[in-house]
């Protein structure tokens, strides 16, 4: 009955993409937000961003929605809209202050994730982007289990070039394979820094073991792209603005746009293959 309820609610969602990372601080929430902004740039597409990072919900801040509240209607919780075609849901909207700590055990977290999937009235959605917490814990198992009632196009895994980050990404890839979650590909964030004055490129996080490229070759996973460091990304996130709109000529924006296009192509291909099977 529970699976049927989730299936009924999510029937109008065409594509679902999970954004994962092995550890915190690699830019996963920033990537989720910019992926949502990039997809919503096409006004004919309806995009939903679901933040299930329950202990560290940074999506409201990044999307410029701090202080917003969730409203209840006859058909469920209404998402908070950034644009007409971009809706957001996060535990951050349920807290009385952004500084409130969420001190919950696993079952309560899982209950809220289920509630987000069952009770949020997204309407017709082309892309549902799910920003997950770092690691391979309770929340990840829950979201994969609940979404198995519908379908997941796949996961995008975010890393930085250094070995200490890649080590955890290998665990994340292993997790995806164990729970039969398709991997769309890996994004290497903070991949070099181009000085705005002299245009020289520096490796802030040197890829001592070959970076994400070498790891993807070894594990037979797609490398979706590399995003260079740009200080403007952090500033845009703090202001709740879209970096893609604020710095359209930045090399990082060009990387993001290429990666977003590759994710779209993957989803369309995945959808086409599913329809053929059906």
mmCIF file of C-alpha atoms in Angstrom, residues 2-7 10 52 106-118 138-152:
data_model
loop_
_atom_site.group_PDB
_atom_site.id
_atom_site.type_symbol
_atom_site.label_atom_id
_atom_site.label_comp_id
_atom_site.label_asym_id
_atom_site.label_seq_id
_atom_site.Cartn_x
_atom_site.Cartn_y
_atom_site.Cartn_z
ATOM 1 C CA UNK A 2 2.863 2.335 0.870
ATOM 2 C CA UNK A 3 4.613 1.650 -2.447
ATOM 3 C CA UNK A 4 1.346 2.251 -4.321
ATOM 4 C CA UNK A 5 0.896 5.572 -2.497
ATOM 5 C CA UNK A 6 4.413 6.723 -3.420
ATOM 6 C CA UNK A 7 3.948 5.517 -6.994
ATOM 7 C CA UNK A 10 5.442 10.413 -8.101
ATOM 8 C CA UNK A 52 17.167 15.366 2.139
ATOM 9 C CA UNK A 106 17.484 7.262 11.824
ATOM 10 C CA UNK A 107 13.771 6.296 11.965
ATOM 11 C CA UNK A 108 12.659 9.921 12.380
ATOM 12 C CA UNK A 109 14.859 11.029 9.441
ATOM 13 C CA UNK A 110 13.465 8.208 7.302
ATOM 14 C CA UNK A 111 9.932 9.212 8.261
ATOM 15 C CA UNK A 112 10.522 12.774 7.036
ATOM 16 C CA UNK A 113 12.061 11.573 3.740
ATOM 17 C CA UNK A 114 9.002 9.383 3.153
ATOM 18 C CA UNK A 115 6.759 12.348 4.006
ATOM 19 C CA UNK A 116 8.617 14.568 1.515
ATOM 20 C CA UNK A 117 8.049 11.991 -1.246
ATOM 21 C CA UNK A 118 4.447 11.185 -0.301
ATOM 22 C CA UNK A 138 20.360 5.649 6.472
ATOM 23 C CA UNK A 139 19.044 8.482 4.294
ATOM 24 C CA UNK A 140 20.583 6.984 1.144
ATOM 25 C CA UNK A 141 19.148 3.534 1.761
ATOM 26 C CA UNK A 142 15.739 5.086 2.478
ATOM 27 C CA UNK A 143 15.573 7.280 -0.621
ATOM 28 C CA UNK A 144 16.669 4.403 -2.896
ATOM 29 C CA UNK A 145 14.163 2.050 -1.242
ATOM 30 C CA UNK A 146 11.256 4.531 -1.441
ATOM 31 C CA UNK A 147 12.025 5.585 -5.013
ATOM 32 C CA UNK A 148 12.292 1.969 -6.154
ATOM 33 C CA UNK A 149 8.465 2.094 -6.186
ATOM 34 C CA UNK A 150 8.872 4.453 -9.173
ATOM 35 C CA UNK A 151 12.174 4.789 -11.026
ATOM 36 C CA UNK A 152 15.502 6.589 -10.621
#
